[in-house]
XYZ file of C-alpha atoms in Angstrom:
152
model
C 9.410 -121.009 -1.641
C 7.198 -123.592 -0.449
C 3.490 -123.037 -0.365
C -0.124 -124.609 -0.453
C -2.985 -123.309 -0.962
C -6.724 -123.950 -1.949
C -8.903 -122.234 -3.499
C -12.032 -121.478 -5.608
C -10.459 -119.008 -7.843
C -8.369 -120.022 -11.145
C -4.513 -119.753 -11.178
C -2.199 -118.417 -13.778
C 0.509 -120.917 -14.240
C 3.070 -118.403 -16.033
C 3.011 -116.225 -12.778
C 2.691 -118.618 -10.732
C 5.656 -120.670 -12.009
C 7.641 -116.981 -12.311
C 7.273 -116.150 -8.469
C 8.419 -120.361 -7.452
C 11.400 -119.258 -9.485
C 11.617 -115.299 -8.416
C 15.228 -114.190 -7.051
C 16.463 -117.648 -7.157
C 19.555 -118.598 -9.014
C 20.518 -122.181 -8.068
C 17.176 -122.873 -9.576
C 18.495 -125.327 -12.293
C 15.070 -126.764 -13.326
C 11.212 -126.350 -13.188
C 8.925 -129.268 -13.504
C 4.899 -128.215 -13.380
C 1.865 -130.338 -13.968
C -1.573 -128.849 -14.411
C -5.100 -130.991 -14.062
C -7.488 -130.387 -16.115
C -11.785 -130.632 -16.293
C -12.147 -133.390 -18.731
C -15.569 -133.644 -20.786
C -15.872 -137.598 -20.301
C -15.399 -139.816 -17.937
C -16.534 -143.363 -17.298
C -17.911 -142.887 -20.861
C -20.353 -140.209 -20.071
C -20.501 -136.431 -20.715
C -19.445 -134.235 -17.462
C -21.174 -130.832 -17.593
C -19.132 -129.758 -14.594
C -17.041 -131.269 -11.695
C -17.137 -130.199 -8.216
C -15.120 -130.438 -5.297
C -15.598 -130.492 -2.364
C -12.802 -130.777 0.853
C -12.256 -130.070 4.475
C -10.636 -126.657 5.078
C -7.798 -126.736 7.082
C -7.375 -130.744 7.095
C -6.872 -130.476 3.144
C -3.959 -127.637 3.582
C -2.694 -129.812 5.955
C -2.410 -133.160 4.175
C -1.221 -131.431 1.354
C 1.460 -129.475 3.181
C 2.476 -133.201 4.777
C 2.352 -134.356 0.955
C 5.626 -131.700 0.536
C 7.072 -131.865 3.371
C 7.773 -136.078 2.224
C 9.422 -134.900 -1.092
C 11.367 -132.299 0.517
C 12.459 -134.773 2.663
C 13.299 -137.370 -0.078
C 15.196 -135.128 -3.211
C 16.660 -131.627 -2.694
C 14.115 -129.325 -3.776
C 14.538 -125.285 -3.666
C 10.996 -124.936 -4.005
C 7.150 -126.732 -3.719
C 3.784 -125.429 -4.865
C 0.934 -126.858 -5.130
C -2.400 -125.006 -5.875
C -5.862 -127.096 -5.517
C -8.876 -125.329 -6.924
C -12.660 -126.081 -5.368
C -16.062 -125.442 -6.261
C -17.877 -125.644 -9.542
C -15.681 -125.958 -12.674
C -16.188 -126.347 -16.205
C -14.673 -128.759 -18.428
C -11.367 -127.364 -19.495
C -10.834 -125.420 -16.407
C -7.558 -125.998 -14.758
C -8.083 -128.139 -11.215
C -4.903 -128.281 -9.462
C -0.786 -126.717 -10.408
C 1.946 -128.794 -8.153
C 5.189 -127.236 -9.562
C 8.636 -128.263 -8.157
C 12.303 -126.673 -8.575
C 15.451 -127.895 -7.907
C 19.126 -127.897 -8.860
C 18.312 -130.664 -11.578
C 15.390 -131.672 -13.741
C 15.712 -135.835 -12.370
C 14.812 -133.998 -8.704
C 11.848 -131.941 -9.783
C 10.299 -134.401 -11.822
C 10.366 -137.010 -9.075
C 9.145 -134.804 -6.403
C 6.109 -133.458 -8.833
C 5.275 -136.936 -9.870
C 5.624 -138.022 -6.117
C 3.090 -134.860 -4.624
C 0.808 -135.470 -7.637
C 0.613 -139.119 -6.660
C -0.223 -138.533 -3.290
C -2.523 -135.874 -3.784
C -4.790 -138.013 -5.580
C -4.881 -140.761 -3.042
C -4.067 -139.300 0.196
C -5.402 -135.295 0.198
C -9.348 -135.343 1.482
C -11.156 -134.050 -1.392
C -14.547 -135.391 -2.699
C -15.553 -134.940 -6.691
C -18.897 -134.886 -8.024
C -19.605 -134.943 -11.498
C -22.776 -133.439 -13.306
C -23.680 -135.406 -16.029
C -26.504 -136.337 -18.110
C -27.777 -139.269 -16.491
C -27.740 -136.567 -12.813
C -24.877 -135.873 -10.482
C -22.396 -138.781 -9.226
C -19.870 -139.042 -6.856
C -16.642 -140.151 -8.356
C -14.795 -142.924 -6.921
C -10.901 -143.490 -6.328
C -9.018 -144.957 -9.003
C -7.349 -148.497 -8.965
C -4.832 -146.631 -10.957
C -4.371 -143.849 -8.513
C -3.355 -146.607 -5.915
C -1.085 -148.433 -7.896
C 0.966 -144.898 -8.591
C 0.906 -144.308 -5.378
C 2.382 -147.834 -4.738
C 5.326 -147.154 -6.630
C 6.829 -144.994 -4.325
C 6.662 -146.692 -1.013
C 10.313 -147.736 0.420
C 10.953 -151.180 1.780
């Protein structure tokens, strides 16, 4: 199974993870990561974080995102689930879950689409926060993850 999607509404990761896995028996691992709402960031309270994208570019990127770990370690199966709108601190943001044969192969490939994600897939954040709303810049961080995975 590989899928994208985007959406407003919240995602249960148990079923979620349960129909990447569904029917499958070479599955040999699982690897998910889940973002979160934080309360803080850049040492002020958030109240709520929204985002913002392009419909139909975003899929798009993301879906490219994949398609570069499938093509680099043998996955059975790719999802990645990118919430939008309002959201609350503590809210779940985004599920990229990855199976393969082996748990070396999904972890790379999550880490990989996670990295990219946050530095390649066109989605804008604003923050609500005491002080009034803020757009929230890339992180120097996010590049240099990124960075780590370019060939040559």
């Amino acid at each position: 199974m590989i899928e994208v999607r985007v959406q407003s509404a919240d995602f249960d990761l148990g079923a979620e993870v349960a129909r990447l896995r569904a029917g499958d028996a070479r599955i040999g691992a699982v690897v998910s990561f889940v973002g979160t709402v934080r309360d803080m960031n850049d040492g002020d309270r958030v109240a709520e974080l929204e985002l913002e994208h392009y419909p139909g570019m975003t899929e798009r990127s993301l879906e490219e995102i994949v398609e570069q770990a499938r093509a680099r370690w043998p996955l059975y199966g790719a999802l990645v689930v990118h919430r939008v709108g309002p959201m609350q601190p503590m809210e779940q943001i985004v599920l990229v879950a990855c199976s393969a044969a082996h748990r070396g192969e999904a972890f790379a490939a999550c880490e990989f689409i996670m990295d990219y994600l946050k530095t390649e897939a066109p989605f804008w954040k604003k923050e609500q926060t005491p002080g009034g709303a803020r757009w929230v810049d890339a992180r120097v961080s996010d590049d240099a993850a990124r960075a780590k995975w370019q060939l040559g």
